[in-house]
PDB file of C-alpha atoms in Angstrom:
ATOM      1  CA  GLU X   1      -0.061   0.045  -0.070  1.00 93.00           C
ATOM      2  CA  ALA X   2       2.694   2.287   0.602  1.00 95.00           C
ATOM      3  CA  GLN X   3       4.429   1.905  -2.607  1.00 95.00           C
ATOM      4  CA  ARG X   4       0.928   1.996  -3.987  1.00 93.00           C
ATOM      5  CA  ALA X   5       0.757   5.710  -2.439  1.00 93.00           C
ATOM      6  CA  GLY X   6       4.155   6.720  -4.303  1.00 94.00           C
ATOM      7  CA  ALA X   7       6.549   5.659  -1.356  1.00 95.00           C
ATOM      8  CA  VAL X   8       9.782   4.006  -2.182  1.00 96.00           C
ATOM      9  CA  VAL X   9       9.966   1.021  -0.356  1.00 96.00           C
ATOM     10  CA  ALA X  10      12.211  -1.055   1.144  1.00 96.00           C
ATOM     11  CA  LEU X  11      10.655  -4.667   2.654  1.00 95.00           C
ATOM     12  CA  ILE X  12      12.524  -6.426   5.286  1.00 96.00           C
ATOM     13  CA  SER X  13      10.982  -9.858   5.581  1.00 93.00           C
ATOM     14  CA  GLY X  14      11.792 -12.937   7.230  1.00 91.00           C
ATOM     15  CA  PRO X  15      11.205 -16.523   5.799  1.00 88.00           C
ATOM     16  CA  VAL X  16       7.424 -15.718   3.872  1.00 86.00           C
ATOM     17  CA  ASN X  17       5.496 -16.877   1.279  1.00 84.00           C
ATOM     18  CA  LEU X  18       5.107 -13.379  -0.482  1.00 81.00           C
ATOM     19  CA  GLU X  19       5.377 -12.433  -4.581  1.00 86.00           C
ATOM     20  CA  GLN X  20       8.537 -10.423  -5.208  1.00 86.00           C
ATOM     21  CA  SER X  21       6.942  -7.221  -6.399  1.00 90.00           C
ATOM     22  CA  LYS X  22       9.427  -5.291  -8.851  1.00 92.00           C
ATOM     23  CA  HIS X  23       8.653  -2.269  -7.386  1.00 94.00           C
ATOM     24  CA  ILE X  24       9.636  -2.912  -3.755  1.00 95.00           C
ATOM     25  CA  ARG X  25      13.249  -3.446  -2.457  1.00 96.00           C
ATOM     26  CA  ARG X  26      13.036  -6.410  -0.406  1.00 95.00           C
ATOM     27  CA  ILE X  27      16.071  -8.001   1.675  1.00 96.00           C
ATOM     28  CA  ASN X  28      15.621 -11.248   3.118  1.00 95.00           C
ATOM     29  CA  VAL X  29      16.532 -12.630   6.615  1.00 95.00           C
ATOM     30  CA  GLU X  30      16.250 -15.777   8.540  1.00 91.00           C
ATOM     31  CA  SER X  31      17.293 -14.887  12.024  1.00 90.00           C
ATOM     32  CA  ALA X  32      16.251 -11.840  14.773  1.00 91.00           C
ATOM     33  CA  ASN X  33      19.758 -10.778  14.469  1.00 92.00           C
ATOM     34  CA  GLU X  34      19.790 -10.211  10.582  1.00 95.00           C
ATOM     35  CA  MET X  35      16.466  -8.427  11.032  1.00 95.00           C
ATOM     36  CA  TYR X  36      18.080  -6.124  13.634  1.00 95.00           C
ATOM     37  CA  ASN X  37      21.392  -5.405  11.673  1.00 96.00           C
ATOM     38  CA  ASN X  38      19.321  -4.920   8.448  1.00 97.00           C
ATOM     39  CA  VAL X  39      16.650  -2.204   9.718  1.00 97.00           C
ATOM     40  CA  LEU X  40      19.424  -0.225  11.257  1.00 96.00           C
ATOM     41  CA  LYS X  41      21.460  -0.161   8.242  1.00 96.00           C
ATOM     42  CA  GLU X  42      18.067   1.120   6.370  1.00 96.00           C
ATOM     43  CA  PHE X  43      16.882   3.284   9.115  1.00 97.00           C
ATOM     44  CA  ALA X  44      19.585   5.588   8.574  1.00 94.00           C
ATOM     45  CA  LEU X  45      18.385   6.145   5.180  1.00 94.00           C
ATOM     46  CA  CYS X  46      14.350   6.391   5.496  1.00 96.00           C
ATOM     47  CA  ASP X  47      12.021   9.386   6.531  1.00 96.00           C
ATOM     48  CA  ILE X  48       9.444   6.882   7.889  1.00 97.00           C
ATOM     49  CA  ALA X  49       9.821   3.446   9.214  1.00 98.00           C
ATOM     50  CA  ILE X  50       6.777   0.789  10.034  1.00 97.00           C
ATOM     51  CA  LEU X  51       7.840  -1.887  12.382  1.00 96.00           C
ATOM     52  CA  SER X  52       5.537  -4.459  11.836  1.00 92.00           C
ATOM     53  CA  ALA X  53       7.176  -7.583  12.225  1.00 81.00           C
ATOM     54  CA  ALA X  54       6.728  -9.853  15.295  1.00 79.00           C
ATOM     55  CA  VAL X  55      10.021 -10.328  16.022  1.00 86.00           C
ATOM     56  CA  SER X  56      10.923 -12.681  19.253  1.00 85.00           C
ATOM     57  CA  ASP X  57      11.695 -11.253  22.363  1.00 87.00           C
ATOM     58  CA  TYR X  58      13.736 -14.423  22.804  1.00 91.00           C
ATOM     59  CA  THR X  59      16.498 -16.310  20.958  1.00 89.00           C
ATOM     60  CA  PRO X  60      18.195 -19.784  21.640  1.00 89.00           C
ATOM     61  CA  VAL X  61      21.542 -19.193  23.180  1.00 92.00           C
ATOM     62  CA  ASP X  62      23.058 -22.147  21.232  1.00 89.00           C
ATOM     63  CA  LYS X  63      22.015 -22.946  17.632  1.00 84.00           C
ATOM     64  CA  TYR X  64      21.465 -26.443  16.045  1.00 83.00           C
ATOM     65  CA  PRO X  65      22.466 -27.154  12.824  1.00 85.00           C
ATOM     66  CA  GLY X  66      19.481 -29.649  12.004  1.00 88.00           C
ATOM     67  CA  LYS X  67      16.754 -31.213  14.255  1.00 90.00           C
ATOM     68  CA  ILE X  68      16.704 -32.088  17.877  1.00 89.00           C
ATOM     69  CA  LYS X  69      15.946 -35.917  17.933  1.00 90.00           C
ATOM     70  CA  LYS X  70      13.811 -37.064  20.868  1.00 89.00           C
ATOM     71  CA  LEU X  71      15.723 -40.151  21.552  1.00 88.00           C
ATOM     72  CA  GLU X  72      19.048 -38.298  21.770  1.00 86.00           C
ATOM     73  CA  ALA X  73      17.535 -35.212  23.812  1.00 87.00           C
ATOM     74  CA  GLY X  74      15.474 -37.445  26.115  1.00 88.00           C
ATOM     75  CA  ASP X  75      11.916 -36.985  27.592  1.00 90.00           C
ATOM     76  CA  ASN X  76      13.179 -33.500  28.995  1.00 91.00           C
ATOM     77  CA  PHE X  77      14.584 -30.962  27.411  1.00 88.00           C
ATOM     78  CA  SER X  78      15.010 -27.159  28.101  1.00 90.00           C
ATOM     79  CA  LEU X  79      16.707 -24.847  26.021  1.00 89.00           C
ATOM     80  CA  SER X  80      18.636 -21.846  27.360  1.00 94.00           C
ATOM     81  CA  LEU X  81      17.023 -18.178  25.638  1.00 94.00           C
ATOM     82  CA  LYS X  82      18.437 -14.852  25.539  1.00 93.00           C
ATOM     83  CA  SER X  83      16.883 -11.312  24.908  1.00 93.00           C
ATOM     84  CA  THR X  84      16.910 -10.552  21.215  1.00 92.00           C
ATOM     85  CA  ASP X  85      18.094  -6.795  20.567  1.00 93.00           C
ATOM     86  CA  ASP X  86      14.993  -4.409  20.775  1.00 94.00           C
ATOM     87  CA  ILE X  87      14.522  -3.072  17.141  1.00 95.00           C
ATOM     88  CA  LEU X  88      11.814  -0.439  18.051  1.00 96.00           C
ATOM     89  CA  LEU X  89      13.673   0.828  21.002  1.00 96.00           C
ATOM     90  CA  ASN X  90      16.973   1.219  19.299  1.00 96.00           C
ATOM     91  CA  LEU X  91      15.487   3.036  16.538  1.00 97.00           C
ATOM     92  CA  GLY X  92      13.270   5.286  18.858  1.00 97.00           C
ATOM     93  CA  ASN X  93      16.721   5.997  20.443  1.00 97.00           C
ATOM     94  CA  SER X  94      18.084   6.983  17.271  1.00 96.00           C
ATOM     95  CA  LYS X  95      15.569   8.329  15.738  1.00 96.00           C
ATOM     96  CA  LYS X  96      16.364  11.981  13.774  1.00 95.00           C
ATOM     97  CA  PRO X  97      14.517  14.914  13.836  1.00 95.00           C
ATOM     98  CA  GLY X  98      11.537  14.778  11.519  1.00 94.00           C
ATOM     99  CA  GLN X  99      11.929  10.759  11.133  1.00 97.00           C
ATOM    100  CA  LYS X 100       8.731   9.026  11.690  1.00 97.00           C
ATOM    101  CA  LEU X 101       8.746   5.936  13.352  1.00 98.00           C
ATOM    102  CA  ILE X 102       5.553   3.618  13.525  1.00 98.00           C
ATOM    103  CA  GLY X 103       5.311   0.392  15.694  1.00 97.00           C
ATOM    104  CA  PHE X 104       3.113  -2.416  16.209  1.00 95.00           C
ATOM    105  CA  ALA X 105       1.893  -4.020  19.243  1.00 94.00           C
ATOM    106  CA  LEU X 106       0.405  -7.229  19.535  1.00 90.00           C
ATOM    107  CA  GLU X 107      -1.416  -7.645  23.016  1.00 88.00           C
ATOM    108  CA  SER X 108      -3.510 -10.211  24.619  1.00 86.00           C
ATOM    109  CA  ALA X 109      -4.531  -8.215  27.498  1.00 91.00           C
ATOM    110  CA  ASN X 110      -4.884  -4.544  28.374  1.00 94.00           C
ATOM    111  CA  GLU X 111      -4.398  -3.816  24.667  1.00 93.00           C
ATOM    112  CA  ILE X 112      -4.917   0.148  24.575  1.00 95.00           C
ATOM    113  CA  SER X 113      -2.749   0.985  28.161  1.00 97.00           C
ATOM    114  CA  ASN X 114      -0.131  -1.246  26.665  1.00 96.00           C
ATOM    115  CA  GLY X 115       0.240   0.206  23.394  1.00 96.00           C
ATOM    116  CA  TRP X 116       0.185   3.712  25.090  1.00 98.00           C
ATOM    117  CA  LYS X 117       3.140   2.588  27.345  1.00 97.00           C
ATOM    118  CA  LYS X 118       4.873   1.286  24.083  1.00 97.00           C
ATOM    119  CA  LEU X 119       4.538   4.160  22.296  1.00 98.00           C
ATOM    120  CA  LYS X 120       6.197   6.672  24.874  1.00 98.00           C
ATOM    121  CA  THR X 121       9.202   3.956  25.978  1.00 97.00           C
ATOM    122  CA  LYS X 122       9.954   3.173  22.106  1.00 97.00           C
ATOM    123  CA  ASN X 123       9.731   6.846  21.108  1.00 97.00           C
ATOM    124  CA  CYS X 124       7.483   6.007  18.670  1.00 98.00           C
ATOM    125  CA  ASN X 125       5.101   8.561  16.581  1.00 98.00           C
ATOM    126  CA  MET X 126       2.448   6.178  16.411  1.00 98.00           C
ATOM    127  CA  ILE X 127       1.498   2.658  17.378  1.00 98.00           C
ATOM    128  CA  VAL X 128      -0.809   0.526  15.648  1.00 97.00           C
ATOM    129  CA  VAL X 129      -2.498  -2.109  18.588  1.00 96.00           C
ATOM    130  CA  ASN X 130      -3.669  -5.330  17.138  1.00 90.00           C
ATOM    131  CA  SER X 131      -5.327  -7.648  19.568  1.00 82.00           C
ATOM    132  CA  ALA X 132      -4.579 -11.401  19.753  1.00 80.00           C
ATOM    133  CA  ASN X 133      -7.897 -12.188  21.533  1.00 80.00           C
ATOM    134  CA  LYS X 134     -10.389 -10.619  19.039  1.00 79.00           C
ATOM    135  CA  PRO X 135     -12.284 -12.520  16.178  1.00 76.00           C
ATOM    136  CA  ARG X 136     -11.442 -11.455  12.887  1.00 72.00           C
ATOM    137  CA  SER X 137      -8.018 -10.333  13.745  1.00 74.00           C
ATOM    138  CA  GLY X 138      -4.590 -11.030  13.714  1.00 69.00           C
ATOM    139  CA  PHE X 139      -2.636 -13.702  11.603  1.00 69.00           C
ATOM    140  CA  ARG X 140      -5.312 -15.935  10.641  1.00 69.00           C
ATOM    141  CA  GLY X 141      -6.771 -14.328   8.064  1.00 76.00           C
ATOM    142  CA  ASP X 142      -7.339 -11.529   5.801  1.00 85.00           C
ATOM    143  CA  GLU X 143      -9.240  -9.193   8.166  1.00 87.00           C
ATOM    144  CA  ASN X 144      -7.420  -7.297  11.268  1.00 90.00           C
ATOM    145  CA  THR X 145      -8.875  -5.024  14.252  1.00 91.00           C
ATOM    146  CA  ILE X 146      -6.563  -2.277  15.087  1.00 94.00           C
ATOM    147  CA  SER X 147      -6.850   0.864  16.946  1.00 96.00           C
ATOM    148  CA  ILE X 148      -4.246   3.752  16.347  1.00 98.00           C
ATOM    149  CA  LEU X 149      -2.429   5.493  18.742  1.00 98.00           C
ATOM    150  CA  LEU X 150      -0.781   8.768  17.929  1.00 98.00           C
ATOM    151  CA  ARG X 151       2.259  10.582  20.175  1.00 96.00           C
ATOM    152  CA  ASN X 152      -0.286  13.683  20.544  1.00 96.00           C
ATOM    153  CA  GLY X 153      -2.706  11.421  22.693  1.00 97.00           C
ATOM    154  CA  LYS X 154      -5.120  11.142  20.070  1.00 97.00           C
ATOM    155  CA  GLN X 155      -6.729   7.279  19.478  1.00 98.00           C
ATOM    156  CA  PHE X 156      -8.835   5.799  16.551  1.00 97.00           C
ATOM    157  CA  SER X 157     -10.287   2.508  16.992  1.00 95.00           C
ATOM    158  CA  TYR X 158     -11.621   0.775  13.948  1.00 94.00           C
ATOM    159  CA  ALA X 159     -14.235  -2.333  13.158  1.00 93.00           C
ATOM    160  CA  PRO X 160     -12.718  -5.309  11.446  1.00 92.00           C
ATOM    161  CA  MET X 161     -11.517  -4.636   8.252  1.00 93.00           C
ATOM    162  CA  SER X 162      -9.332  -6.263   5.465  1.00 93.00           C
ATOM    163  CA  LYS X 163      -5.355  -6.111   5.932  1.00 91.00           C
ATOM    164  CA  ASN X 164      -5.213  -3.919   3.030  1.00 93.00           C
ATOM    165  CA  LYS X 165      -7.927  -1.217   4.371  1.00 96.00           C
ATOM    166  CA  CYS X 166      -5.971  -1.364   7.415  1.00 95.00           C
ATOM    167  CA  ALA X 167      -2.606  -0.410   5.836  1.00 95.00           C
ATOM    168  CA  GLN X 168      -4.847   2.382   4.048  1.00 96.00           C
ATOM    169  CA  GLU X 169      -5.660   3.672   7.510  1.00 97.00           C
ATOM    170  CA  ILE X 170      -2.268   3.569   8.893  1.00 97.00           C
ATOM    171  CA  LEU X 171      -0.766   5.301   5.768  1.00 97.00           C
ATOM    172  CA  LYS X 172      -3.588   8.107   6.105  1.00 97.00           C
ATOM    173  CA  LYS X 173      -2.935   8.458   9.904  1.00 97.00           C
ATOM    174  CA  ILE X 174       1.207   8.760   8.780  1.00 97.00           C
ATOM    175  CA  ARG X 175       0.061  11.496   5.963  1.00 95.00           C
ATOM    176  CA  GLU X 176      -1.493  13.835   8.974  1.00 93.00           C
ATOM    177  CA  ILE X 177       1.261  13.203  11.486  1.00 93.00           C
TER     178      ILE X 177
END
């Protein structure tokens, strides 16, 4: 939708089944660390960053080159995890005057209050709140139910709509800020 609206778009994406658009520069990544490094590099070059990826908060300390076999691991298996770098927080801390930072918050409880906290702590211009618990919302379909929170304290909540329509509403609010 951003490209259709006239933006020059760089899409940094994890492993997905998306068609490659000849009008969008796509950077494919496979790990949270690759995502972090590429986003930081691209952020230095952009006017508006929209971070909608659900990057994991934790990653395994040790990588395994293949499948961990149940017979080898035993009945009880534990993984050591470490925090991933907080991409949105780092961008918020390095944002230049005039740069716009848009974050997403997938929440399962206290959606709006958690969205406001995230907007402030991550120094975003806008947060798009997704509810993990609402019907016709989230990852499982072509619709979503969003609320948009702006730095100026305004809140806009929407009925379920197509994800394309959500993107159009998000871009409309970005233009306003």
